[in-house]
Amino acid sequence: MTSSAKVALSDDGKRLILDLDGRSRELAAMWLRERSPDAETLDPGTGQRLIEAAELPLDLTLLHAECDGDALALRFSDGHATRFPLAAVVADDTGPSAIVPGRTLWDAELSGPPRADFAAAVADDAALLEMLEGLHRYGVALVSGVPADEHGMQALIDRIGPLRRTNWGGIADVKSVANAYDLTMTQRGLEPHTDNPYRDPIPGYIWLHCLTNAADGGDNTLVDGYRAAQVLRERDPAAFDCLTRVSPRFRYRDESTWLESEGPLIELDSQGRVSRVRFNNRTEQVDALPADELERYYAARHAFYALITSDELTVHLKLDPGQMLIMDNYRLFHGRRAFELAGGVRHLRQGYVDRDSTASRRLTLRHQLTDITTPEEVA
């Protein structure tokens, strides 16, 4: 790596110009100082900053910089000296991208979700990490061998993080019932959607465990929302832009609960990359915006809906007893075909696990099993 690395300082010392592997990067002296990876600046155990970055002098400069092996040897005007690994500089600079790094987009050609064995994931850290990596990359994982009882998935949830409790409790039934409080408890088909956009925070991962599925119909549908947003951006940029700017409200009410939140159907992160999608026709409520803006929104939503219900992007599967889907609720649209109880019984159980505990478990296992610590591994 270092054979092609060259460094230079700007005339005022506030910038370091690094030429590495044929690419030039300009790094601020202040950024390098507050991110200095030494024990004086960062706690070795937690990685948390020990200095107060807001107290660093605004006229701070670099007095010296050179490549030293696989690191930058730096000396600053406040007297601090450090070695900054080149790998950390490269990892932090991911470059332009239309989606969040570390994801594989897919459409109807996907042969199937990443698969995992329940017993192996419960007993073995390497198998659990493999499952979590597949879930992270594709937004979905299919787990087989789940115990066929109402709390069969709990042992695997306990390996990752706490079960997210809602006003409906912890793990809830998904089956046709009288006086259903939600359309998931009926026999009707469900359009592609994300769950609970009226909550704050929105549940991160949906766990859907099949106990029996002998009813006629009831197949699950899966759509990669990141891929759908990418296609919309390519084919109809104006519609894409509209859906990133208009934030409809979402509301759920019953006798004991009133939940409201809002957000765009396509959400971008600070670098303009698609980071979250929403779609929930049952609970969406658009404000009375100016008529021309509403017309644009309705046309854009229509175009997006056409994509997420298209054969081009939709994967179909029917869960067998003992199988479970884990789905990224910030990324996946999921739905189902209508089913007929005359053909048998369809009984699934559903729970939620939040994103922070899921990500933490994946990254911790990755570090423990592979000793990877560079910042790009957060992706």
PDB file of C-alpha atoms in Angstrom, residues 171-341:
ATOM      1  CA  ILE A 171     -44.514 -12.245  19.805  1.00  0.00           C
ATOM      2  CA  ALA A 172     -48.013 -12.047  18.298  1.00  0.00           C
ATOM      3  CA  ASP A 173     -50.184 -14.330  16.192  1.00  0.00           C
ATOM      4  CA  VAL A 174     -50.622 -13.748  12.470  1.00  0.00           C
ATOM      5  CA  LYS A 175     -53.754 -15.681  11.586  1.00  0.00           C
ATOM      6  CA  SER A 176     -57.349 -15.001  10.658  1.00  0.00           C
ATOM      7  CA  VAL A 177     -59.415 -14.065  13.720  1.00  0.00           C
ATOM      8  CA  ALA A 178     -62.827 -12.580  14.360  1.00  0.00           C
ATOM      9  CA  ASN A 179     -62.901  -8.815  15.043  1.00  0.00           C
ATOM     10  CA  ALA A 180     -59.363  -8.419  13.734  1.00  0.00           C
ATOM     11  CA  TYR A 181     -57.534  -5.336  15.054  1.00  0.00           C
ATOM     12  CA  ASP A 182     -55.240  -5.337  12.012  1.00  0.00           C
ATOM     13  CA  LEU A 183     -55.618  -6.477   8.417  1.00  0.00           C
ATOM     14  CA  THR A 184     -52.802  -9.007   8.899  1.00  0.00           C
ATOM     15  CA  MET A 185     -55.308 -10.969  11.001  1.00  0.00           C
ATOM     16  CA  THR A 186     -57.675 -11.442   8.058  1.00  0.00           C
ATOM     17  CA  GLN A 187     -57.599 -13.713   5.006  1.00  0.00           C
ATOM     18  CA  ARG A 188     -57.184 -10.897   2.506  1.00  0.00           C
ATOM     19  CA  GLY A 189     -54.057 -10.411   0.468  1.00  0.00           C
ATOM     20  CA  LEU A 190     -51.676  -7.717   1.632  1.00  0.00           C
ATOM     21  CA  GLU A 191     -49.996  -5.254  -0.710  1.00  0.00           C
ATOM     22  CA  PRO A 192     -46.222  -4.780  -0.399  1.00  0.00           C
ATOM     23  CA  HIS A 193     -45.585  -2.682   2.688  1.00  0.00           C
ATOM     24  CA  THR A 194     -43.267  -1.915   5.550  1.00  0.00           C
ATOM     25  CA  ASP A 195     -44.463  -2.473   9.107  1.00  0.00           C
ATOM     26  CA  ASN A 196     -45.439   0.148  11.667  1.00  0.00           C
ATOM     27  CA  PRO A 197     -44.255   3.413  10.043  1.00  0.00           C
ATOM     28  CA  TYR A 198     -46.413   5.146  12.666  1.00  0.00           C
ATOM     29  CA  ARG A 199     -43.974   4.178  15.439  1.00  0.00           C
ATOM     30  CA  ASP A 200     -40.913   6.123  16.576  1.00  0.00           C
ATOM     31  CA  PRO A 201     -38.568   4.384  16.246  1.00  0.00           C
ATOM     32  CA  ILE A 202     -39.899   2.083  13.562  1.00  0.00           C
ATOM     33  CA  PRO A 203     -39.182  -1.601  14.376  1.00  0.00           C
ATOM     34  CA  GLY A 204     -35.960  -2.606  12.660  1.00  0.00           C
ATOM     35  CA  TYR A 205     -36.328  -6.308  11.848  1.00  0.00           C
ATOM     36  CA  ILE A 206     -39.463  -8.417  11.421  1.00  0.00           C
ATOM     37  CA  TRP A 207     -39.278 -12.057  12.546  1.00  0.00           C
ATOM     38  CA  LEU A 208     -42.023 -14.169  10.941  1.00  0.00           C
ATOM     39  CA  HIS A 209     -42.211 -17.795  12.126  1.00  0.00           C
ATOM     40  CA  CYS A 210     -44.444 -20.370  10.427  1.00  0.00           C
ATOM     41  CA  LEU A 211     -46.218 -22.918  12.638  1.00  0.00           C
ATOM     42  CA  THR A 212     -48.704 -24.228  10.063  1.00  0.00           C
ATOM     43  CA  ASN A 213     -49.326 -23.137   6.483  1.00  0.00           C
ATOM     44  CA  ALA A 214     -51.713 -25.647   4.916  1.00  0.00           C
ATOM     45  CA  ALA A 215     -54.216 -23.016   3.764  1.00  0.00           C
ATOM     46  CA  ASP A 216     -54.784 -22.535   0.058  1.00  0.00           C
ATOM     47  CA  GLY A 217     -52.717 -19.444  -0.848  1.00  0.00           C
ATOM     48  CA  GLY A 218     -50.982 -17.181   1.635  1.00  0.00           C
ATOM     49  CA  ASP A 219     -47.654 -17.129  -0.220  1.00  0.00           C
ATOM     50  CA  ASN A 220     -45.255 -14.384   0.930  1.00  0.00           C
ATOM     51  CA  THR A 221     -44.009 -11.702  -1.459  1.00  0.00           C
ATOM     52  CA  LEU A 222     -40.690  -9.907  -0.999  1.00  0.00           C
ATOM     53  CA  VAL A 223     -39.343  -6.823  -2.781  1.00  0.00           C
ATOM     54  CA  ASP A 224     -35.966  -5.143  -2.275  1.00  0.00           C
ATOM     55  CA  GLY A 225     -36.947  -1.555  -1.543  1.00  0.00           C
ATOM     56  CA  TYR A 226     -33.421  -0.307  -2.208  1.00  0.00           C
ATOM     57  CA  ARG A 227     -33.535  -1.847  -5.676  1.00  0.00           C
ATOM     58  CA  ALA A 228     -37.021  -0.437  -6.320  1.00  0.00           C
ATOM     59  CA  ALA A 229     -35.845   3.044  -5.330  1.00  0.00           C
ATOM     60  CA  GLN A 230     -32.787   2.680  -7.564  1.00  0.00           C
ATOM     61  CA  VAL A 231     -34.948   1.700 -10.546  1.00  0.00           C
ATOM     62  CA  LEU A 232     -37.300   4.619  -9.926  1.00  0.00           C
ATOM     63  CA  ARG A 233     -34.351   7.008  -9.750  1.00  0.00           C
ATOM     64  CA  GLU A 234     -33.051   5.716 -13.091  1.00  0.00           C
ATOM     65  CA  ARG A 235     -36.389   5.711 -14.916  1.00  0.00           C
ATOM     66  CA  ASP A 236     -38.204   8.670 -13.359  1.00  0.00           C
ATOM     67  CA  PRO A 237     -35.844  11.033 -11.518  1.00  0.00           C
ATOM     68  CA  ALA A 238     -38.607  13.579 -10.867  1.00  0.00           C
ATOM     69  CA  ALA A 239     -40.774  10.954  -9.168  1.00  0.00           C
ATOM     70  CA  PHE A 240     -37.810   9.759  -7.107  1.00  0.00           C
ATOM     71  CA  ASP A 241     -37.052  13.316  -6.009  1.00  0.00           C
ATOM     72  CA  CYS A 242     -40.676  13.917  -5.051  1.00  0.00           C
ATOM     73  CA  LEU A 243     -40.824  10.819  -2.854  1.00  0.00           C
ATOM     74  CA  THR A 244     -37.682  11.908  -0.996  1.00  0.00           C
ATOM     75  CA  ARG A 245     -39.132  15.353  -0.209  1.00  0.00           C
ATOM     76  CA  VAL A 246     -42.802  14.788   0.693  1.00  0.00           C
ATOM     77  CA  SER A 247     -43.297  13.231   4.128  1.00  0.00           C
ATOM     78  CA  PRO A 248     -46.761  11.750   4.620  1.00  0.00           C
ATOM     79  CA  ARG A 249     -48.042  11.006   8.096  1.00  0.00           C
ATOM     80  CA  PHE A 250     -48.802   7.500   9.304  1.00  0.00           C
ATOM     81  CA  ARG A 251     -51.349   6.812  12.040  1.00  0.00           C
ATOM     82  CA  TYR A 252     -52.631   3.832  13.998  1.00  0.00           C
ATOM     83  CA  ARG A 253     -55.498   4.106  16.488  1.00  0.00           C
ATOM     84  CA  ASP A 254     -57.564   1.729  18.564  1.00  0.00           C
ATOM     85  CA  GLU A 255     -59.358   2.037  21.890  1.00  0.00           C
ATOM     86  CA  SER A 256     -56.139   2.103  23.915  1.00  0.00           C
ATOM     87  CA  THR A 257     -53.467   3.250  21.445  1.00  0.00           C
ATOM     88  CA  TRP A 258     -52.748   6.333  19.343  1.00  0.00           C
ATOM     89  CA  LEU A 259     -49.506   6.215  17.332  1.00  0.00           C
ATOM     90  CA  GLU A 260     -48.341   8.789  14.783  1.00  0.00           C
ATOM     91  CA  SER A 261     -45.140   9.474  12.894  1.00  0.00           C
ATOM     92  CA  GLU A 262     -44.079  10.781   9.508  1.00  0.00           C
ATOM     93  CA  GLY A 263     -41.395  10.277   6.895  1.00  0.00           C
ATOM     94  CA  PRO A 264     -40.808  10.099   3.138  1.00  0.00           C
ATOM     95  CA  LEU A 265     -41.463   6.935   1.166  1.00  0.00           C
ATOM     96  CA  ILE A 266     -37.796   7.075   0.100  1.00  0.00           C
ATOM     97  CA  GLU A 267     -35.408   8.396   2.735  1.00  0.00           C
ATOM     98  CA  LEU A 268     -31.847   9.471   1.951  1.00  0.00           C
ATOM     99  CA  ASP A 269     -28.891   9.695   4.287  1.00  0.00           C
ATOM    100  CA  SER A 270     -26.603  12.707   4.580  1.00  0.00           C
ATOM    101  CA  GLN A 271     -24.708  11.625   1.446  1.00  0.00           C
ATOM    102  CA  GLY A 272     -27.794  11.276  -0.733  1.00  0.00           C
ATOM    103  CA  ARG A 273     -27.914   7.468  -0.573  1.00  0.00           C
ATOM    104  CA  VAL A 274     -31.144   5.521  -0.117  1.00  0.00           C
ATOM    105  CA  SER A 275     -31.194   4.433   3.531  1.00  0.00           C
ATOM    106  CA  ARG A 276     -34.854   3.671   4.287  1.00  0.00           C
ATOM    107  CA  VAL A 277     -38.112   3.060   2.477  1.00  0.00           C
ATOM    108  CA  ARG A 278     -41.702   3.246   3.705  1.00  0.00           C
ATOM    109  CA  PHE A 279     -44.973   2.123   2.195  1.00  0.00           C
ATOM    110  CA  ASN A 280     -48.108   1.420   4.172  1.00  0.00           C
ATOM    111  CA  ASN A 281     -51.316   2.213   2.347  1.00  0.00           C
ATOM    112  CA  ARG A 282     -53.446   1.220   5.325  1.00  0.00           C
ATOM    113  CA  THR A 283     -52.071   3.927   7.633  1.00  0.00           C
ATOM    114  CA  GLU A 284     -50.756   6.676   5.306  1.00  0.00           C
ATOM    115  CA  GLN A 285     -52.329  10.135   5.563  1.00  0.00           C
ATOM    116  CA  VAL A 286     -50.996  12.861   3.266  1.00  0.00           C
ATOM    117  CA  ASP A 287     -51.428  16.439   4.419  1.00  0.00           C
ATOM    118  CA  ALA A 288     -53.529  18.867   2.363  1.00  0.00           C
ATOM    119  CA  LEU A 289     -50.532  20.186   0.432  1.00  0.00           C
ATOM    120  CA  PRO A 290     -50.916  22.581  -2.523  1.00  0.00           C
ATOM    121  CA  ALA A 291     -52.844  20.846  -5.301  1.00  0.00           C
ATOM    122  CA  ASP A 292     -49.975  20.826  -7.798  1.00  0.00           C
ATOM    123  CA  GLU A 293     -47.623  19.286  -5.203  1.00  0.00           C
ATOM    124  CA  LEU A 294     -50.199  16.619  -4.363  1.00  0.00           C
ATOM    125  CA  GLU A 295     -50.604  15.796  -8.052  1.00  0.00           C
ATOM    126  CA  ARG A 296     -46.858  15.265  -8.341  1.00  0.00           C
ATOM    127  CA  TYR A 297     -46.817  13.137  -5.199  1.00  0.00           C
ATOM    128  CA  TYR A 298     -49.722  10.956  -6.290  1.00  0.00           C
ATOM    129  CA  ALA A 299     -48.110  10.378  -9.682  1.00  0.00           C
ATOM    130  CA  ALA A 300     -44.769   9.532  -8.050  1.00  0.00           C
ATOM    131  CA  ARG A 301     -46.407   7.178  -5.537  1.00  0.00           C
ATOM    132  CA  HIS A 302     -48.290   5.501  -8.389  1.00  0.00           C
ATOM    133  CA  ALA A 303     -45.007   4.925 -10.264  1.00  0.00           C
ATOM    134  CA  PHE A 304     -43.315   3.545  -7.152  1.00  0.00           C
ATOM    135  CA  TYR A 305     -46.250   1.239  -6.384  1.00  0.00           C
ATOM    136  CA  ALA A 306     -46.176  -0.088  -9.939  1.00  0.00           C
ATOM    137  CA  LEU A 307     -42.549  -1.080  -9.368  1.00  0.00           C
ATOM    138  CA  ILE A 308     -42.978  -2.731  -5.963  1.00  0.00           C
ATOM    139  CA  THR A 309     -45.895  -4.805  -7.236  1.00  0.00           C
ATOM    140  CA  SER A 310     -44.211  -5.750 -10.513  1.00  0.00           C
ATOM    141  CA  ASP A 311     -43.115  -9.249 -11.517  1.00  0.00           C
ATOM    142  CA  GLU A 312     -39.758  -7.668 -12.343  1.00  0.00           C
ATOM    143  CA  LEU A 313     -38.894  -7.070  -8.686  1.00  0.00           C
ATOM    144  CA  THR A 314     -41.042  -9.531  -6.699  1.00  0.00           C
ATOM    145  CA  VAL A 315     -39.836 -12.802  -5.159  1.00  0.00           C
ATOM    146  CA  HIS A 316     -42.524 -15.304  -4.117  1.00  0.00           C
ATOM    147  CA  LEU A 317     -42.164 -18.012  -1.501  1.00  0.00           C
ATOM    148  CA  LYS A 318     -44.385 -20.019   0.810  1.00  0.00           C
ATOM    149  CA  LEU A 319     -43.070 -20.757   4.263  1.00  0.00           C
ATOM    150  CA  ASP A 320     -43.121 -24.341   5.494  1.00  0.00           C
ATOM    151  CA  PRO A 321     -43.756 -25.192   9.148  1.00  0.00           C
ATOM    152  CA  GLY A 322     -40.550 -24.625  11.083  1.00  0.00           C
ATOM    153  CA  GLN A 323     -39.293 -21.930   8.696  1.00  0.00           C
ATOM    154  CA  MET A 324     -38.852 -18.273   9.595  1.00  0.00           C
ATOM    155  CA  LEU A 325     -38.195 -15.094   7.658  1.00  0.00           C
ATOM    156  CA  ILE A 326     -36.140 -12.295   9.187  1.00  0.00           C
ATOM    157  CA  MET A 327     -36.709  -9.087   7.209  1.00  0.00           C
ATOM    158  CA  ASP A 328     -35.113  -5.646   7.301  1.00  0.00           C
ATOM    159  CA  ASN A 329     -38.099  -3.358   7.876  1.00  0.00           C
ATOM    160  CA  TYR A 330     -36.125  -0.316   6.690  1.00  0.00           C
ATOM    161  CA  ARG A 331     -35.458  -1.975   3.348  1.00  0.00           C
ATOM    162  CA  LEU A 332     -37.869  -4.778   2.449  1.00  0.00           C
ATOM    163  CA  PHE A 333     -41.424  -4.531   1.226  1.00  0.00           C
ATOM    164  CA  HIS A 334     -43.316  -7.664   2.166  1.00  0.00           C
ATOM    165  CA  GLY A 335     -46.856  -8.851   1.458  1.00  0.00           C
ATOM    166  CA  ARG A 336     -48.879 -11.985   0.888  1.00  0.00           C
ATOM    167  CA  ARG A 337     -51.474 -13.541  -1.359  1.00  0.00           C
ATOM    168  CA  ALA A 338     -54.990 -14.028  -0.026  1.00  0.00           C
ATOM    169  CA  PHE A 339     -55.678 -17.437   1.485  1.00  0.00           C
ATOM    170  CA  GLU A 340     -58.657 -19.721   2.019  1.00  0.00           C
ATOM    171  CA  LEU A 341     -59.082 -21.435   5.382  1.00  0.00           C
TER     172      LEU A 341
END
